[in-house]
PDB file of C-alpha atoms and ligand atoms in Angstrom:
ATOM      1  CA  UNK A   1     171.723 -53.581 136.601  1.00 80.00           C
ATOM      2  CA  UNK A   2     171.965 -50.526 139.202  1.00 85.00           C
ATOM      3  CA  UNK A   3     169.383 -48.786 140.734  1.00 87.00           C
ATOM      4  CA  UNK A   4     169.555 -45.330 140.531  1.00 90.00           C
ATOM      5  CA  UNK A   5     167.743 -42.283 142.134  1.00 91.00           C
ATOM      6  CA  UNK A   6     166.093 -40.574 139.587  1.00 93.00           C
ATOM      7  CA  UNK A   7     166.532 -37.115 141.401  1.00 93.00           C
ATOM      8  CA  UNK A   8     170.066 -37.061 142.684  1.00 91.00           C
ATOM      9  CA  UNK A   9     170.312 -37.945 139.233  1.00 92.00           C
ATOM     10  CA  UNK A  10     168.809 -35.116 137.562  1.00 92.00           C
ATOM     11  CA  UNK A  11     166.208 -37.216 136.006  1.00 93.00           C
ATOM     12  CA  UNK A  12     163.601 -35.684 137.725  1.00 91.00           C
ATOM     13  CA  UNK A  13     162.175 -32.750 140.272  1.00 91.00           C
ATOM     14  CA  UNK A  14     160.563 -33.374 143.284  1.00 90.00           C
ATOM     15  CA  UNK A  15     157.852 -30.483 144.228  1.00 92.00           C
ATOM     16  CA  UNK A  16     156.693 -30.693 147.813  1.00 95.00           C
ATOM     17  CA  UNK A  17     154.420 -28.263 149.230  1.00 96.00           C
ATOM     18  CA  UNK A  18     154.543 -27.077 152.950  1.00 97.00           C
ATOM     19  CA  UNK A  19     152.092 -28.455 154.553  1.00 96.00           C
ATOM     20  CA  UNK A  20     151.435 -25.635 156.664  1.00 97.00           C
ATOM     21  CA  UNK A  21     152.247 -22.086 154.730  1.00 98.00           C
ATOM     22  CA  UNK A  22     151.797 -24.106 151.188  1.00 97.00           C
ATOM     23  CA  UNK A  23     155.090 -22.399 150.278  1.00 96.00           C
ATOM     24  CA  UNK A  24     157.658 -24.953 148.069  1.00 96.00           C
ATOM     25  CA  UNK A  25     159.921 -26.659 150.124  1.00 96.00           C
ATOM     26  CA  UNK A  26     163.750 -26.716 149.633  1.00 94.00           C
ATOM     27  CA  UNK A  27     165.354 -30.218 149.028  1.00 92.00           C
ATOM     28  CA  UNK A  28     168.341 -30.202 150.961  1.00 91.00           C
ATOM     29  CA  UNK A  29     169.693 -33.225 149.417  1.00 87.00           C
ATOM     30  CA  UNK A  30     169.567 -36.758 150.692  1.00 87.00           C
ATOM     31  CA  UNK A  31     170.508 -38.347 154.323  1.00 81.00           C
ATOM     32  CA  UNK A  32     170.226 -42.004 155.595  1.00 69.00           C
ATOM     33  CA  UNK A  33     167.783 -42.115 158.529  1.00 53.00           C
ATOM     34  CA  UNK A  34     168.408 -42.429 162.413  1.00 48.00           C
ATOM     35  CA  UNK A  35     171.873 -42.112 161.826  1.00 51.00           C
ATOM     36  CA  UNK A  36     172.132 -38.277 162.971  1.00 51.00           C
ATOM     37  CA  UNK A  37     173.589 -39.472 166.821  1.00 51.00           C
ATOM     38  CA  UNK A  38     176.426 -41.216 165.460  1.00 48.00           C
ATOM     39  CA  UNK A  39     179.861 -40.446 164.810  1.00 46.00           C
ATOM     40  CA  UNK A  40     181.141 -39.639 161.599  1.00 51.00           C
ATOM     41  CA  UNK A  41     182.980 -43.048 161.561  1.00 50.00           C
ATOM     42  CA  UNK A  42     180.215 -44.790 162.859  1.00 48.00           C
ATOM     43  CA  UNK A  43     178.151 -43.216 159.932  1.00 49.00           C
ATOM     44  CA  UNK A  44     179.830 -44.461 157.439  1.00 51.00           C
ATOM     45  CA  UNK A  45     180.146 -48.180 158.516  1.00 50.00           C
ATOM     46  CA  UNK A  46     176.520 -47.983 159.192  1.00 48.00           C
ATOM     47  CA  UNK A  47     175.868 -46.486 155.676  1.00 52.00           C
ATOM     48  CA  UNK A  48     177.081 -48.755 153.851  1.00 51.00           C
ATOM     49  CA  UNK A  49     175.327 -51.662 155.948  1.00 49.00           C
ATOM     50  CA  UNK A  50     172.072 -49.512 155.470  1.00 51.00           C
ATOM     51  CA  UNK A  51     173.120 -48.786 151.342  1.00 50.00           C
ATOM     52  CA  UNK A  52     173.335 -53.327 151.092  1.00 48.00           C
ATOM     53  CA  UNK A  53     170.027 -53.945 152.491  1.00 45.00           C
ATOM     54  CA  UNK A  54     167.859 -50.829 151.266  1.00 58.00           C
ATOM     55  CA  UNK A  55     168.745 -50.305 147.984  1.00 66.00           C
ATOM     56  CA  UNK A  56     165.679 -49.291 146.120  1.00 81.00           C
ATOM     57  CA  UNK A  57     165.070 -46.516 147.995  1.00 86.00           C
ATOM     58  CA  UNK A  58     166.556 -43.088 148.436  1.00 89.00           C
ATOM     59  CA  UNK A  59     165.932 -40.729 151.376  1.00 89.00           C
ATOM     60  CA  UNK A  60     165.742 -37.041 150.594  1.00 91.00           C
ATOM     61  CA  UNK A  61     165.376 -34.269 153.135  1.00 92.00           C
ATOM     62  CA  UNK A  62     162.973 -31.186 152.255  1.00 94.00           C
ATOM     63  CA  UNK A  63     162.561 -27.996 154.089  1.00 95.00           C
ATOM     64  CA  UNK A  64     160.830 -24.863 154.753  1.00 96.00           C
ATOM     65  CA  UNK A  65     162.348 -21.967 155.265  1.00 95.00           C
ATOM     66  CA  UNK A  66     159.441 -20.129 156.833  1.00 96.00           C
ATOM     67  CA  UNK A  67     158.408 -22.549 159.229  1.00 97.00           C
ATOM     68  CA  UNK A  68     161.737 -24.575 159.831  1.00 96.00           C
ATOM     69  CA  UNK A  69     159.792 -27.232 159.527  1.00 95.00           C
ATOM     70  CA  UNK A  70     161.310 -30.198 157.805  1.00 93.00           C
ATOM     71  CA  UNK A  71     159.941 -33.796 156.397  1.00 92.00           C
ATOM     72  CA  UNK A  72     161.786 -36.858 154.926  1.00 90.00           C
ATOM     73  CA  UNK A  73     160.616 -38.078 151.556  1.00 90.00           C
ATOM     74  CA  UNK A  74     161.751 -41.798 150.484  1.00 88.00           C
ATOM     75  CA  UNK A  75     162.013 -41.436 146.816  1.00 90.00           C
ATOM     76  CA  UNK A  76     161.780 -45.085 144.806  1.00 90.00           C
ATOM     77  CA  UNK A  77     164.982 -45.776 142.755  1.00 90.00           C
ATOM     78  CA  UNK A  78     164.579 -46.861 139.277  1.00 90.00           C
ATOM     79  CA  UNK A  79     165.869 -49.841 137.973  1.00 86.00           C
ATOM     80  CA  UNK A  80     168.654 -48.675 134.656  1.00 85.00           C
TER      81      UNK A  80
HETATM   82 ZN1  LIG B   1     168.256 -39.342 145.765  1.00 81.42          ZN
HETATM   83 ZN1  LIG B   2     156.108 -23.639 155.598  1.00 81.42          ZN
END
């Protein structure tokens, strides 16, 4: 069994409103949380430690153009 995200899959659309011009934000695809300080080697040991022990979720990033403001969505990987 694998757990797949059903939107870097193209199973599915996620619509998020801005929460502060209501405009639909932009998902700019998916990134593994608090690893933006490290090194691109670093990164990639540290993702796959992160990709064994979390593996039912999937972290997508979504953005707004017109406020540059920008929120973290953990989307719930289905089982296939
Ligand atoms: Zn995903
Ligand atoms: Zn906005």
């Amino acid at each position: 069994m694998e757990y797949v995200c059903p939107i870097c899959n193209g199973m599915a659309t996620y619509l998020l409103r801005c929460p502060h011009c209501g405009k639909q934000m932009e998902n700019r695809g998916t990134v593994v949380e608090f690893l933006d300080d490290y090194s691109p080697y670093l990164a990639m040991d540290i993702t796959q430690l992160v990709d064994g022990a979390a593996h039912d979720q999937c972290v997508h990033l979504f953005y707004c153009e017109e406020c540059k403001y920008d929120k973290r969505v953990s989307i719930q990987r289905i089982k296939m």
